[in-house]
Amino acid sequence: MDITSVAAARVYGAARPATAPDPAGAPQAMSKAAGSFAETLARGEQTANATLVEGADPHNLITALAEAELAVETAVTVRNKVVEAYLEILRMPV
């Protein structure tokens, strides 16, 4: 064996496998995504309220509602993928 293959094997062995979850990172990522989702929906509601009550710029309303719609569609897509994965796991033979 040459030195590069030994070094590569050492680095490969020290690296965390892609299949191993990062227990510290997962809750933070999910809470960050949920906070961003809630923030986007709240911003859409505030902009809609300001437009209806105070007569704010309708362009801002359309932009905020489009962002909220995209956030909801993204959340639904992620939920559907999670359900698909769960059903796929259930179909696996034991």
mmCIF file of N, CA, C and O in Angstrom:
data_model
loop_
_atom_site.group_PDB
_atom_site.id
_atom_site.type_symbol
_atom_site.label_atom_id
_atom_site.label_comp_id
_atom_site.label_asym_id
_atom_site.label_seq_id
_atom_site.Cartn_x
_atom_site.Cartn_y
_atom_site.Cartn_z
ATOM 1 N N MET A 1 0.843 -1.183 0.000
ATOM 2 C CA MET A 1 0.000 0.000 0.000
ATOM 3 C C MET A 1 0.883 1.240 0.000
ATOM 4 O O MET A 1 1.875 1.281 0.715
ATOM 5 N N ASP A 2 0.435 2.235 -0.756
ATOM 6 C CA ASP A 2 1.186 3.481 -0.750
ATOM 7 C C ASP A 2 0.571 4.443 0.265
ATOM 8 O O ASP A 2 -0.486 4.184 0.840
ATOM 9 N N ILE A 3 1.223 5.559 0.471
ATOM 10 C CA ILE A 3 0.820 6.509 1.510
ATOM 11 C C ILE A 3 -0.532 7.158 1.209
ATOM 12 O O ILE A 3 -1.303 7.435 2.128
ATOM 13 N N THR A 4 -0.856 7.361 -0.057
ATOM 14 C CA THR A 4 -2.140 7.996 -0.385
ATOM 15 C C THR A 4 -3.312 7.087 -0.066
ATOM 16 O O THR A 4 -4.345 7.546 0.406
ATOM 17 N N SER A 5 -3.173 5.799 -0.309
ATOM 18 C CA SER A 5 -4.280 4.900 0.006
ATOM 19 C C SER A 5 -4.457 4.762 1.519
ATOM 20 O O SER A 5 -5.580 4.647 2.012
ATOM 21 N N VAL A 6 -3.362 4.790 2.267
ATOM 22 C CA VAL A 6 -3.456 4.741 3.722
ATOM 23 C C VAL A 6 -4.126 6.006 4.247
ATOM 24 O O VAL A 6 -5.015 5.954 5.102
ATOM 25 N N ALA A 7 -3.725 7.154 3.716
ATOM 26 C CA ALA A 7 -4.322 8.426 4.145
ATOM 27 C C ALA A 7 -5.798 8.478 3.775
ATOM 28 O O ALA A 7 -6.639 8.926 4.557
ATOM 29 N N ALA A 8 -6.115 7.999 2.575
ATOM 30 C CA ALA A 8 -7.515 8.000 2.137
ATOM 31 C C ALA A 8 -8.353 7.086 3.022
ATOM 32 O O ALA A 8 -9.479 7.426 3.392
ATOM 33 N N ALA A 9 -7.816 5.934 3.371
ATOM 34 C CA ALA A 9 -8.548 5.001 4.226
ATOM 35 C C ALA A 9 -8.757 5.596 5.610
ATOM 36 O O ALA A 9 -9.820 5.436 6.219
ATOM 37 N N ARG A 10 -7.763 6.304 6.124
ATOM 38 C CA ARG A 10 -7.882 6.928 7.441
ATOM 39 C C ARG A 10 -8.956 8.017 7.429
ATOM 40 O O ARG A 10 -9.784 8.097 8.336
ATOM 41 N N VAL A 11 -8.944 8.855 6.396
ATOM 42 C CA VAL A 11 -9.945 9.926 6.289
ATOM 43 C C VAL A 11 -11.327 9.335 6.098
ATOM 44 O O VAL A 11 -12.308 9.789 6.690
ATOM 45 N N TYR A 12 -11.422 8.304 5.266
ATOM 46 C CA TYR A 12 -12.711 7.663 5.023
ATOM 47 C C TYR A 12 -13.268 7.043 6.307
ATOM 48 O O TYR A 12 -14.458 7.142 6.590
ATOM 49 N N GLY A 13 -12.408 6.423 7.081
ATOM 50 C CA GLY A 13 -12.849 5.809 8.330
ATOM 51 C C GLY A 13 -13.259 6.833 9.371
ATOM 52 O O GLY A 13 -14.139 6.578 10.188
ATOM 53 N N ALA A 14 -12.627 8.010 9.341
ATOM 54 C CA ALA A 14 -12.952 9.042 10.321
ATOM 55 C C ALA A 14 -14.207 9.823 9.955
ATOM 56 O O ALA A 14 -14.841 10.432 10.813
ATOM 57 N N ALA A 15 -14.557 9.808 8.689
ATOM 58 C CA ALA A 15 -15.739 10.570 8.247
ATOM 59 C C ALA A 15 -17.004 9.890 8.752
ATOM 60 O O ALA A 15 -17.093 8.668 8.815
ATOM 61 N N ARG A 16 -17.969 10.717 9.089
ATOM 62 C CA ARG A 16 -19.258 10.185 9.519
ATOM 63 C C ARG A 16 -19.988 9.651 8.294
ATOM 64 O O ARG A 16 -20.094 10.332 7.284
ATOM 65 N N PRO A 17 -20.491 8.429 8.340
ATOM 66 C CA PRO A 17 -21.201 7.883 7.180
ATOM 67 C C PRO A 17 -22.431 8.722 6.841
ATOM 68 O O PRO A 17 -23.047 9.333 7.714
ATOM 69 N N ALA A 18 -22.760 8.757 5.570
ATOM 70 C CA ALA A 18 -23.906 9.548 5.118
ATOM 71 C C ALA A 18 -25.213 9.005 5.668
ATOM 72 O O ALA A 18 -26.181 9.737 5.806
ATOM 73 N N THR A 19 -25.250 7.722 5.991
ATOM 74 C CA THR A 19 -26.484 7.132 6.498
ATOM 75 C C THR A 19 -26.682 7.363 7.983
ATOM 76 O O THR A 19 -27.775 7.169 8.492
ATOM 77 N N ALA A 20 -25.637 7.769 8.684
ATOM 78 C CA ALA A 20 -25.767 8.001 10.126
ATOM 79 C C ALA A 20 -26.346 9.390 10.366
ATOM 80 O O ALA A 20 -25.815 10.379 9.882
ATOM 81 N N PRO A 21 -27.449 9.472 11.071
ATOM 82 C CA PRO A 21 -28.048 10.786 11.315
ATOM 83 C C PRO A 21 -27.217 11.602 12.294
ATOM 84 O O PRO A 21 -26.487 11.068 13.122
ATOM 85 N N ASP A 22 -27.359 12.891 12.167
ATOM 86 C CA ASP A 22 -26.705 13.806 13.097
ATOM 87 C C ASP A 22 -27.753 14.187 14.143
ATOM 88 O O ASP A 22 -28.625 15.014 13.877
ATOM 89 N N PRO A 23 -27.723 13.572 15.327
ATOM 90 C CA PRO A 23 -28.797 13.809 16.289
ATOM 91 C C PRO A 23 -28.868 15.248 16.763
ATOM 92 O O PRO A 23 -29.924 15.735 17.123
ATOM 93 N N ALA A 24 -27.776 15.961 16.758
ATOM 94 C CA ALA A 24 -27.806 17.349 17.221
ATOM 95 C C ALA A 24 -28.339 18.277 16.145
ATOM 96 O O ALA A 24 -28.950 19.293 16.446
ATOM 97 N N GLY A 25 -28.142 17.955 14.876
ATOM 98 C CA GLY A 25 -28.536 18.850 13.794
ATOM 99 C C GLY A 25 -29.985 18.725 13.385
ATOM 100 O O GLY A 25 -30.594 19.682 12.913
ATOM 101 N N ALA A 26 -30.565 17.543 13.519
ATOM 102 C CA ALA A 26 -31.923 17.320 13.037
ATOM 103 C C ALA A 26 -32.965 18.172 13.763
ATOM 104 O O ALA A 26 -33.776 18.834 13.118
ATOM 105 N N PRO A 27 -32.993 18.196 15.084
ATOM 106 C CA PRO A 27 -34.006 19.020 15.746
ATOM 107 C C PRO A 27 -33.841 20.509 15.426
ATOM 108 O O PRO A 27 -34.824 21.221 15.281
ATOM 109 N N GLN A 28 -32.608 20.961 15.293
ATOM 110 C CA GLN A 28 -32.389 22.369 14.981
ATOM 111 C C GLN A 28 -32.894 22.693 13.596
ATOM 112 O O GLN A 28 -33.522 23.736 13.396
ATOM 113 N N ALA A 29 -32.649 21.829 12.641
ATOM 114 C CA ALA A 29 -33.093 22.076 11.274
ATOM 115 C C ALA A 29 -34.614 22.084 11.196
ATOM 116 O O ALA A 29 -35.199 22.941 10.513
ATOM 117 N N MET A 30 -35.250 21.153 11.870
ATOM 118 C CA MET A 30 -36.714 21.099 11.835
ATOM 119 C C MET A 30 -37.332 22.297 12.536
ATOM 120 O O MET A 30 -38.311 22.864 12.062
ATOM 121 N N SER A 31 -36.773 22.698 13.669
ATOM 122 C CA SER A 31 -37.326 23.853 14.365
ATOM 123 C C SER A 31 -37.094 25.128 13.579
ATOM 124 O O SER A 31 -37.931 26.027 13.566
ATOM 125 N N LYS A 32 -35.952 25.199 12.887
ATOM 126 C CA LYS A 32 -35.669 26.362 12.049
ATOM 127 C C LYS A 32 -36.664 26.438 10.888
ATOM 128 O O LYS A 32 -37.178 27.510 10.565
ATOM 129 N N ALA A 33 -36.938 25.289 10.261
ATOM 130 C CA ALA A 33 -37.880 25.258 9.142
ATOM 131 C C ALA A 33 -39.295 25.602 9.606
ATOM 132 O O ALA A 33 -40.010 26.343 8.941
ATOM 133 N N ALA A 34 -39.685 25.065 10.752
ATOM 134 C CA ALA A 34 -41.024 25.369 11.279
ATOM 135 C C ALA A 34 -41.134 26.838 11.652
ATOM 136 O O ALA A 34 -42.170 27.471 11.407
ATOM 137 N N GLY A 35 -40.087 27.404 12.221
ATOM 138 C CA GLY A 35 -40.104 28.824 12.569
ATOM 139 C C GLY A 35 -40.180 29.696 11.337
ATOM 140 O O GLY A 35 -40.916 30.692 11.313
ATOM 141 N N SER A 36 -39.452 29.331 10.291
ATOM 142 C CA SER A 36 -39.484 30.083 9.044
ATOM 143 C C SER A 36 -40.865 29.995 8.403
ATOM 144 O O SER A 36 -41.382 30.984 7.879
ATOM 145 N N PHE A 37 -41.475 28.817 8.451
ATOM 146 C CA PHE A 37 -42.820 28.617 7.911
ATOM 147 C C PHE A 37 -43.829 29.491 8.642
ATOM 148 O O PHE A 37 -44.619 30.206 8.021
ATOM 149 N N ALA A 38 -43.787 29.461 9.966
ATOM 150 C CA ALA A 38 -44.718 30.268 10.761
ATOM 151 C C ALA A 38 -44.491 31.765 10.541
ATOM 152 O O ALA A 38 -45.442 32.545 10.476
ATOM 153 N N GLU A 39 -43.234 32.140 10.412
ATOM 154 C CA GLU A 39 -42.895 33.544 10.175
ATOM 155 C C GLU A 39 -43.444 34.023 8.830
ATOM 156 O O GLU A 39 -43.982 35.131 8.730
ATOM 157 N N THR A 40 -43.336 33.201 7.804
ATOM 158 C CA THR A 40 -43.844 33.559 6.479
ATOM 159 C C THR A 40 -45.356 33.704 6.503
ATOM 160 O O THR A 40 -45.902 34.656 5.933
ATOM 161 N N LEU A 41 -46.045 32.784 7.174
ATOM 162 C CA LEU A 41 -47.501 32.881 7.254
ATOM 163 C C LEU A 41 -47.938 34.104 8.058
ATOM 164 O O LEU A 41 -48.888 34.803 7.678
ATOM 165 N N ALA A 42 -47.230 34.386 9.137
ATOM 166 C CA ALA A 42 -47.570 35.561 9.946
ATOM 167 C C ALA A 42 -47.347 36.851 9.160
ATOM 168 O O ALA A 42 -48.156 37.783 9.236
ATOM 169 N N ARG A 43 -46.256 36.900 8.392
ATOM 170 C CA ARG A 43 -45.980 38.082 7.578
ATOM 171 C C ARG A 43 -47.074 38.281 6.528
ATOM 172 O O ARG A 43 -47.507 39.405 6.261
ATOM 173 N N GLY A 44 -47.568 37.188 5.942
ATOM 174 C CA GLY A 44 -48.661 37.269 4.975
ATOM 175 C C GLY A 44 -49.935 37.787 5.613
ATOM 176 O O GLY A 44 -50.642 38.626 5.031
ATOM 177 N N GLU A 45 -50.226 37.305 6.822
ATOM 178 C CA GLU A 45 -51.420 37.776 7.530
ATOM 179 C C GLU A 45 -51.311 39.256 7.888
ATOM 180 O O GLU A 45 -52.277 40.014 7.750
ATOM 181 N N GLN A 46 -50.139 39.667 8.364
ATOM 182 C CA GLN A 46 -49.949 41.074 8.725
ATOM 183 C C GLN A 46 -50.073 41.985 7.509
ATOM 184 O O GLN A 46 -50.686 43.050 7.586
ATOM 185 N N THR A 47 -49.517 41.561 6.396
ATOM 186 C CA THR A 47 -49.598 42.366 5.178
ATOM 187 C C THR A 47 -51.033 42.439 4.681
ATOM 188 O O THR A 47 -51.493 43.504 4.252
ATOM 189 N N ALA A 48 -51.764 41.324 4.739
ATOM 190 C CA ALA A 48 -53.171 41.326 4.323
ATOM 191 C C ALA A 48 -53.990 42.241 5.216
ATOM 192 O O ALA A 48 -54.819 43.016 4.728
ATOM 193 N N ASN A 49 -53.731 42.174 6.509
ATOM 194 C CA ASN A 49 -54.449 43.031 7.449
ATOM 195 C C ASN A 49 -54.130 44.509 7.192
ATOM 196 O O ASN A 49 -55.025 45.347 7.188
ATOM 197 N N ALA A 50 -52.864 44.810 6.959
ATOM 198 C CA ALA A 50 -52.473 46.199 6.702
ATOM 199 C C ALA A 50 -53.082 46.714 5.406
ATOM 200 O O ALA A 50 -53.474 47.881 5.314
ATOM 201 N N THR A 51 -53.188 45.859 4.413
ATOM 202 C CA THR A 51 -53.764 46.275 3.140
ATOM 203 C C THR A 51 -55.253 46.538 3.282
ATOM 204 O O THR A 51 -55.776 47.524 2.745
ATOM 205 N N LEU A 52 -55.958 45.689 4.015
ATOM 206 C CA LEU A 52 -57.403 45.853 4.167
ATOM 207 C C LEU A 52 -57.760 47.015 5.094
ATOM 208 O O LEU A 52 -58.685 47.767 4.820
ATOM 209 N N VAL A 53 -57.022 47.158 6.172
ATOM 210 C CA VAL A 53 -57.369 48.167 7.174
ATOM 211 C C VAL A 53 -56.778 49.531 6.842
ATOM 212 O O VAL A 53 -57.476 50.549 6.861
ATOM 213 N N GLU A 54 -55.509 49.552 6.518
ATOM 214 C CA GLU A 54 -54.807 50.816 6.349
ATOM 215 C C GLU A 54 -54.642 51.216 4.887
ATOM 216 O O GLU A 54 -54.167 52.310 4.603
ATOM 217 N N GLY A 55 -55.001 50.351 3.970
ATOM 218 C CA GLY A 55 -54.851 50.664 2.558
ATOM 219 C C GLY A 55 -53.405 50.653 2.095
ATOM 220 O O GLY A 55 -52.986 51.492 1.301
ATOM 221 N N ALA A 56 -52.621 49.692 2.585
ATOM 222 C CA ALA A 56 -51.209 49.592 2.208
ATOM 223 C C ALA A 56 -51.090 49.159 0.742
ATOM 224 O O ALA A 56 -52.078 48.888 0.064
ATOM 225 N N ASP A 57 -49.872 49.095 0.274
ATOM 226 C CA ASP A 57 -49.586 48.775 -1.121
ATOM 227 C C ASP A 57 -50.080 47.380 -1.486
ATOM 228 O O ASP A 57 -49.675 46.385 -0.862
ATOM 229 N N PRO A 58 -50.954 47.259 -2.495
ATOM 230 C CA PRO A 58 -51.453 45.933 -2.891
ATOM 231 C C PRO A 58 -50.360 45.034 -3.475
ATOM 232 O O PRO A 58 -50.465 43.809 -3.411
ATOM 233 N N HIS A 59 -49.307 45.628 -4.034
ATOM 234 C CA HIS A 59 -48.207 44.820 -4.570
ATOM 235 C C HIS A 59 -47.537 44.022 -3.456
ATOM 236 O O HIS A 59 -47.180 42.851 -3.641
ATOM 237 N N ASN A 60 -47.361 44.632 -2.293
ATOM 238 C CA ASN A 60 -46.789 43.922 -1.143
ATOM 239 C C ASN A 60 -47.692 42.780 -0.702
ATOM 240 O O ASN A 60 -47.212 41.726 -0.269
ATOM 241 N N LEU A 61 -49.014 43.000 -0.791
ATOM 242 C CA LEU A 61 -49.969 41.954 -0.419
ATOM 243 C C LEU A 61 -49.818 40.752 -1.339
ATOM 244 O O LEU A 61 -49.751 39.606 -0.865
ATOM 245 N N ILE A 62 -49.748 40.992 -2.619
ATOM 246 C CA ILE A 62 -49.635 39.887 -3.573
ATOM 247 C C ILE A 62 -48.324 39.135 -3.367
ATOM 248 O O ILE A 62 -48.278 37.901 -3.409
ATOM 249 N N THR A 63 -47.240 39.868 -3.110
ATOM 250 C CA THR A 63 -45.946 39.226 -2.862
ATOM 251 C C THR A 63 -45.996 38.370 -1.596
ATOM 252 O O THR A 63 -45.529 37.225 -1.591
ATOM 253 N N ALA A 64 -46.566 38.908 -0.523
ATOM 254 C CA ALA A 64 -46.641 38.161 0.740
ATOM 255 C C ALA A 64 -47.534 36.931 0.602
ATOM 256 O O ALA A 64 -47.213 35.863 1.140
ATOM 257 N N LEU A 65 -48.642 37.067 -0.124
ATOM 258 C CA LEU A 65 -49.524 35.915 -0.301
ATOM 259 C C LEU A 65 -48.885 34.845 -1.183
ATOM 260 O O LEU A 65 -49.069 33.648 -0.939
ATOM 261 N N ALA A 66 -48.109 35.250 -2.173
ATOM 262 C CA ALA A 66 -47.401 34.277 -3.008
ATOM 263 C C ALA A 66 -46.355 33.533 -2.189
ATOM 264 O O ALA A 66 -46.176 32.315 -2.339
ATOM 265 N N GLU A 67 -45.647 34.251 -1.301
ATOM 266 C CA GLU A 67 -44.670 33.591 -0.425
ATOM 267 C C GLU A 67 -45.350 32.608 0.519
ATOM 268 O O GLU A 67 -44.847 31.504 0.750
ATOM 269 N N ALA A 68 -46.509 33.009 1.063
ATOM 270 C CA ALA A 68 -47.242 32.119 1.970
ATOM 271 C C ALA A 68 -47.738 30.886 1.222
ATOM 272 O O ALA A 68 -47.679 29.764 1.741
ATOM 273 N N GLU A 69 -48.213 31.079 -0.002
ATOM 274 C CA GLU A 69 -48.686 29.945 -0.796
ATOM 275 C C GLU A 69 -47.545 28.976 -1.094
ATOM 276 O O GLU A 69 -47.704 27.758 -0.984
ATOM 277 N N LEU A 70 -46.387 29.512 -1.431
ATOM 278 C CA LEU A 70 -45.225 28.669 -1.698
ATOM 279 C C LEU A 70 -44.805 27.904 -0.440
ATOM 280 O O LEU A 70 -44.456 26.716 -0.511
ATOM 281 N N ALA A 71 -44.866 28.561 0.719
ATOM 282 C CA ALA A 71 -44.503 27.896 1.973
ATOM 283 C C ALA A 71 -45.468 26.755 2.280
ATOM 284 O O ALA A 71 -45.041 25.664 2.700
ATOM 285 N N VAL A 72 -46.755 26.974 2.059
ATOM 286 C CA VAL A 72 -47.743 25.919 2.322
ATOM 287 C C VAL A 72 -47.550 24.759 1.348
ATOM 288 O O VAL A 72 -47.590 23.587 1.749
ATOM 289 N N GLU A 73 -47.328 25.073 0.072
ATOM 290 C CA GLU A 73 -47.105 24.009 -0.909
ATOM 291 C C GLU A 73 -45.856 23.200 -0.576
ATOM 292 O O GLU A 73 -45.840 21.973 -0.720
ATOM 293 N N THR A 74 -44.821 23.871 -0.108
ATOM 294 C CA THR A 74 -43.595 23.170 0.280
ATOM 295 C C THR A 74 -43.845 22.261 1.475
ATOM 296 O O THR A 74 -43.388 21.110 1.500
ATOM 297 N N ALA A 75 -44.572 22.757 2.468
ATOM 298 C CA ALA A 75 -44.886 21.951 3.650
ATOM 299 C C ALA A 75 -45.719 20.731 3.276
ATOM 300 O O ALA A 75 -45.476 19.623 3.780
ATOM 301 N N VAL A 76 -46.667 20.899 2.378
ATOM 302 C CA VAL A 76 -47.499 19.771 1.944
ATOM 303 C C VAL A 76 -46.664 18.751 1.183
ATOM 304 O O VAL A 76 -46.818 17.536 1.366
ATOM 305 N N THR A 77 -45.752 19.225 0.340
ATOM 306 C CA THR A 77 -44.886 18.318 -0.407
ATOM 307 C C THR A 77 -43.986 17.517 0.525
ATOM 308 O O THR A 77 -43.822 16.302 0.362
ATOM 309 N N VAL A 78 -43.413 18.181 1.525
ATOM 310 C CA VAL A 78 -42.562 17.480 2.489
ATOM 311 C C VAL A 78 -43.379 16.457 3.265
ATOM 312 O O VAL A 78 -42.942 15.315 3.466
ATOM 313 N N ARG A 79 -44.582 16.842 3.674
ATOM 314 C CA ARG A 79 -45.448 15.902 4.390
ATOM 315 C C ARG A 79 -45.766 14.685 3.530
ATOM 316 O O ARG A 79 -45.719 13.541 3.999
ATOM 317 N N ASN A 80 -46.069 14.910 2.251
ATOM 318 C CA ASN A 80 -46.375 13.797 1.354
ATOM 319 C C ASN A 80 -45.178 12.859 1.188
ATOM 320 O O ASN A 80 -45.347 11.645 1.140
ATOM 321 N N LYS A 81 -43.976 13.433 1.108
ATOM 322 C CA LYS A 81 -42.775 12.599 0.979
ATOM 323 C C LYS A 81 -42.544 11.769 2.239
ATOM 324 O O LYS A 81 -42.139 10.613 2.171
ATOM 325 N N VAL A 82 -42.800 12.351 3.396
ATOM 326 C CA VAL A 82 -42.643 11.619 4.657
ATOM 327 C C VAL A 82 -43.647 10.479 4.728
ATOM 328 O O VAL A 82 -43.308 9.355 5.120
ATOM 329 N N VAL A 83 -44.879 10.734 4.325
ATOM 330 C CA VAL A 83 -45.903 9.685 4.337
ATOM 331 C C VAL A 83 -45.538 8.577 3.352
ATOM 332 O O VAL A 83 -45.674 7.393 3.662
ATOM 333 N N GLU A 84 -45.056 8.967 2.160
ATOM 334 C CA GLU A 84 -44.617 7.963 1.180
ATOM 335 C C GLU A 84 -43.500 7.085 1.747
ATOM 336 O O GLU A 84 -43.513 5.862 1.573
ATOM 337 N N ALA A 85 -42.536 7.704 2.390
ATOM 338 C CA ALA A 85 -41.418 6.951 2.964
ATOM 339 C C ALA A 85 -41.916 6.010 4.055
ATOM 340 O O ALA A 85 -41.472 4.851 4.138
ATOM 341 N N TYR A 86 -42.836 6.474 4.882
ATOM 342 C CA TYR A 86 -43.388 5.643 5.947
ATOM 343 C C TYR A 86 -44.124 4.442 5.357
ATOM 344 O O TYR A 86 -43.956 3.300 5.810
ATOM 345 N N LEU A 87 -44.930 4.688 4.325
ATOM 346 C CA LEU A 87 -45.654 3.578 3.702
ATOM 347 C C LEU A 87 -44.701 2.599 3.029
ATOM 348 O O LEU A 87 -44.950 1.381 3.043
ATOM 349 N N GLU A 88 -43.628 3.113 2.456
ATOM 350 C CA GLU A 88 -42.625 2.233 1.846
ATOM 351 C C GLU A 88 -41.958 1.356 2.898
ATOM 352 O O GLU A 88 -41.714 0.166 2.677
ATOM 353 N N ILE A 89 -41.689 1.909 4.063
ATOM 354 C CA ILE A 89 -41.109 1.132 5.155
ATOM 355 C C ILE A 89 -42.086 0.052 5.619
ATOM 356 O O ILE A 89 -41.694 -1.080 5.900
ATOM 357 N N LEU A 90 -43.371 0.391 5.667
ATOM 358 C CA LEU A 90 -44.373 -0.591 6.081
ATOM 359 C C LEU A 90 -44.472 -1.760 5.096
ATOM 360 O O LEU A 90 -44.782 -2.891 5.487
ATOM 361 N N ARG A 91 -44.210 -1.492 3.815
ATOM 362 C CA ARG A 91 -44.305 -2.545 2.807
ATOM 363 C C ARG A 91 -43.085 -3.463 2.784
ATOM 364 O O ARG A 91 -43.115 -4.503 2.132
ATOM 365 N N MET A 92 -42.032 -3.092 3.478
ATOM 366 C CA MET A 92 -40.819 -3.916 3.469
ATOM 367 C C MET A 92 -41.059 -5.223 4.211
ATOM 368 O O MET A 92 -41.667 -5.244 5.276
ATOM 369 N N PRO A 93 -40.564 -6.323 3.641
ATOM 370 C CA PRO A 93 -40.705 -7.606 4.351
ATOM 371 C C PRO A 93 -39.766 -7.645 5.559
ATOM 372 O O PRO A 93 -38.662 -7.115 5.528
ATOM 373 N N VAL A 94 -40.226 -8.294 6.591
ATOM 374 C CA VAL A 94 -39.434 -8.357 7.818
ATOM 375 C C VAL A 94 -38.623 -9.621 7.874
ATOM 376 O O VAL A 94 -38.865 -10.646 7.441
#
